[in-house]
Amino acid sequence: MTTAPAPTVKGTAPFGEFTTWYRVTGELGRGATPLVVVHGGPGSTHDYLANLAALAEDGRPVVHYDQIGNGGSTHLPDRDASFWTVRLFLDELDNLLRHLGIADDYVLFGQSWGGMLVAKHAAGRPAGLRGLVIADAPASYPLWRAEMKALRAALPPGVDATLARHEAAGTTRSEEYYAAMKPFYEKHVCRLVPWPRDYLASFYEIYNDPTVYYTMNGPSEFHVIGTLRDWSVEDCCADIAVPTLLVSGRHDEATPTTMRPFERLIPDVRWVLFEESSHLPHLEEPERFRAVLRAFLTDLG
């Protein structure tokens, strides 16, 4: 006897004069507390996290959404840096929770930049938040930038020099720069060969509209020169009052050094390391990842 797939509903939430695209797998208001998935970037899309929808098979609704500026949400390529703020994305998340009617009962999963965003959200102690998952995320960009230097230095001979030459010249959109990026991404972002379709979908979404990514992050994972370059959530981690799961990969660009402040500062926290993964353990070790996540969610009740 096979289990019927969980129903899926897609829609948009008005957000001021803009809209936020979302997808709900499962039925809100029935079953377990919904899991809201917050993607990375900033400026990526939900696609590379799509396989988390499988958790709806347990009767737990799963909410994916595209943050403003990318994917199915409103694109704003003409907005300047002053528009793209952390507060904008926090407000968008709050707005989505209210729109879906789940602000009084939800769990957050944040990956990479999304992990920092959900940590900041959780530090405000929203009454409806039941638990938190911070996946492959740094606690601060200064820590991240320092670790990127070390990871770059360990790349094959000549790669870092090529990257640095284009960064100094401002030619980071050149084919040579993209080619030189690849050894880093293959080692520290996604170690699967070939790259999965879900990951490629988000990768090309950034490529097609890099407004948010270039403004807030920079031209690559390891050259962070955008508006977030000095942002940190270390100062608010102690205010997180819900059970928190940290996950990361052994070869992750989010190195243990970048994630350790979460472990040190969040009162109720546990950390699981995925030995065969880099930045995307949910794709690189999907069965174990789902088992770990299911166990954590079950413990929340």
mmCIF file with all atom_site columns, C-alpha atoms in Angstrom, residues 41 111-113 116 135-152 184-185 188-189 213 217 220-225 228-229 231-232 234 252-255 257-259 279:
data_model
loop_
_atom_site.group_PDB
_atom_site.id
_atom_site.type_symbol
_atom_site.label_atom_id
_atom_site.label_alt_id
_atom_site.label_comp_id
_atom_site.label_asym_id
_atom_site.label_entity_id
_atom_site.label_seq_id
_atom_site.pdbx_PDB_ins_code
_atom_site.Cartn_x
_atom_site.Cartn_y
_atom_site.Cartn_z
_atom_site.occupancy
_atom_site.B_iso_or_equiv
_atom_site.pdbx_formal_charge
_atom_site.auth_seq_id
_atom_site.auth_comp_id
_atom_site.auth_asym_id
_atom_site.auth_atom_id
_atom_site.pdbx_PDB_model_num
ATOM 1  C CA . GLY A 1 41  ? 22.275 33.789 -0.567 1.00 0.00 ? 41  GLY A CA 1
ATOM 2  C CA . GLN A 1 111 ? 20.495 27.528 5.554  1.00 0.00 ? 111 GLN A CA 1
ATOM 3  C CA . SER A 1 112 ? 23.668 29.628 5.063  1.00 0.00 ? 112 SER A CA 1
ATOM 4  C CA . TRP A 1 113 ? 22.610 33.319 5.054  1.00 0.00 ? 113 TRP A CA 1
ATOM 5  C CA . MET A 1 116 ? 21.871 33.964 10.221 1.00 0.00 ? 116 MET A CA 1
ATOM 6  C CA . ALA A 1 135 ? 22.388 24.846 8.743  1.00 0.00 ? 135 ALA A CA 1
ATOM 7  C CA . ASP A 1 136 ? 25.820 25.615 7.268  1.00 0.00 ? 136 ASP A CA 1
ATOM 8  C CA . ALA A 1 137 ? 25.755 29.226 8.476  1.00 0.00 ? 137 ALA A CA 1
ATOM 9  C CA . PRO A 1 138 ? 28.400 31.530 9.929  1.00 0.00 ? 138 PRO A CA 1
ATOM 10 C CA . ALA A 1 139 ? 27.676 33.483 13.086 1.00 0.00 ? 139 ALA A CA 1
ATOM 11 C CA . SER A 1 140 ? 29.465 36.465 11.572 1.00 0.00 ? 140 SER A CA 1
ATOM 12 C CA . TYR A 1 141 ? 30.762 37.613 8.221  1.00 0.00 ? 141 TYR A CA 1
ATOM 13 C CA . PRO A 1 142 ? 34.090 38.793 9.658  1.00 0.00 ? 142 PRO A CA 1
ATOM 14 C CA . LEU A 1 143 ? 34.684 35.199 10.781 1.00 0.00 ? 143 LEU A CA 1
ATOM 15 C CA . TRP A 1 144 ? 33.540 33.970 7.368  1.00 0.00 ? 144 TRP A CA 1
ATOM 16 C CA . ARG A 1 145 ? 35.893 36.294 5.496  1.00 0.00 ? 145 ARG A CA 1
ATOM 17 C CA . ALA A 1 146 ? 38.853 35.214 7.603  1.00 0.00 ? 146 ALA A CA 1
ATOM 18 C CA . GLU A 1 147 ? 38.094 31.542 6.957  1.00 0.00 ? 147 GLU A CA 1
ATOM 19 C CA . MET A 1 148 ? 37.691 32.158 3.231  1.00 0.00 ? 148 MET A CA 1
ATOM 20 C CA . LYS A 1 149 ? 41.298 33.342 3.086  1.00 0.00 ? 149 LYS A CA 1
ATOM 21 C CA . ALA A 1 150 ? 42.473 30.067 4.593  1.00 0.00 ? 150 ALA A CA 1
ATOM 22 C CA . LEU A 1 151 ? 40.317 27.922 2.307  1.00 0.00 ? 151 LEU A CA 1
ATOM 23 C CA . ARG A 1 152 ? 41.421 29.840 -0.768 1.00 0.00 ? 152 ARG A CA 1
ATOM 24 C CA . PHE A 1 184 ? 36.410 26.093 -4.473 1.00 0.00 ? 184 PHE A CA 1
ATOM 25 C CA . TYR A 1 185 ? 32.748 25.348 -5.142 1.00 0.00 ? 185 TYR A CA 1
ATOM 26 C CA . HIS A 1 188 ? 33.468 23.444 -0.209 1.00 0.00 ? 188 HIS A CA 1
ATOM 27 C CA . VAL A 1 189 ? 29.956 24.073 -1.610 1.00 0.00 ? 189 VAL A CA 1
ATOM 28 C CA . TYR A 1 213 ? 23.669 38.611 -4.096 1.00 0.00 ? 213 TYR A CA 1
ATOM 29 C CA . ASN A 1 217 ? 27.353 39.463 -0.476 1.00 0.00 ? 217 ASN A CA 1
ATOM 30 C CA . SER A 1 220 ? 31.351 34.901 -5.023 1.00 0.00 ? 220 SER A CA 1
ATOM 31 C CA . GLU A 1 221 ? 31.084 32.916 -1.800 1.00 0.00 ? 221 GLU A CA 1
ATOM 32 C CA . PHE A 1 222 ? 34.674 33.742 -0.901 1.00 0.00 ? 222 PHE A CA 1
ATOM 33 C CA . HIS A 1 223 ? 34.893 37.413 -1.940 1.00 0.00 ? 223 HIS A CA 1
ATOM 34 C CA . VAL A 1 224 ? 32.422 39.087 0.414  1.00 0.00 ? 224 VAL A CA 1
ATOM 35 C CA . ILE A 1 225 ? 32.568 42.810 -0.281 1.00 0.00 ? 225 ILE A CA 1
ATOM 36 C CA . LEU A 1 228 ? 26.875 42.301 4.880  1.00 0.00 ? 228 LEU A CA 1
ATOM 37 C CA . ARG A 1 229 ? 30.663 42.106 5.043  1.00 0.00 ? 229 ARG A CA 1
ATOM 38 C CA . TRP A 1 231 ? 27.390 41.841 9.891  1.00 0.00 ? 231 TRP A CA 1
ATOM 39 C CA . SER A 1 232 ? 27.230 39.412 12.813 1.00 0.00 ? 232 SER A CA 1
ATOM 40 C CA . GLU A 1 234 ? 26.974 36.833 17.746 1.00 0.00 ? 234 GLU A CA 1
ATOM 41 C CA . ASP A 1 252 ? 31.818 23.035 4.528  1.00 0.00 ? 252 ASP A CA 1
ATOM 42 C CA . GLU A 1 253 ? 32.737 26.589 3.597  1.00 0.00 ? 253 GLU A CA 1
ATOM 43 C CA . ALA A 1 254 ? 30.897 27.335 6.849  1.00 0.00 ? 254 ALA A CA 1
ATOM 44 C CA . THR A 1 255 ? 33.836 25.991 8.826  1.00 0.00 ? 255 THR A CA 1
ATOM 45 C CA . THR A 1 257 ? 35.272 28.321 13.388 1.00 0.00 ? 257 THR A CA 1
ATOM 46 C CA . THR A 1 258 ? 32.417 30.251 11.756 1.00 0.00 ? 258 THR A CA 1
ATOM 47 C CA . MET A 1 259 ? 29.710 28.173 13.466 1.00 0.00 ? 259 MET A CA 1
ATOM 48 C CA . HIS A 1 279 ? 27.852 23.169 2.273  1.00 0.00 ? 279 HIS A CA 1
#
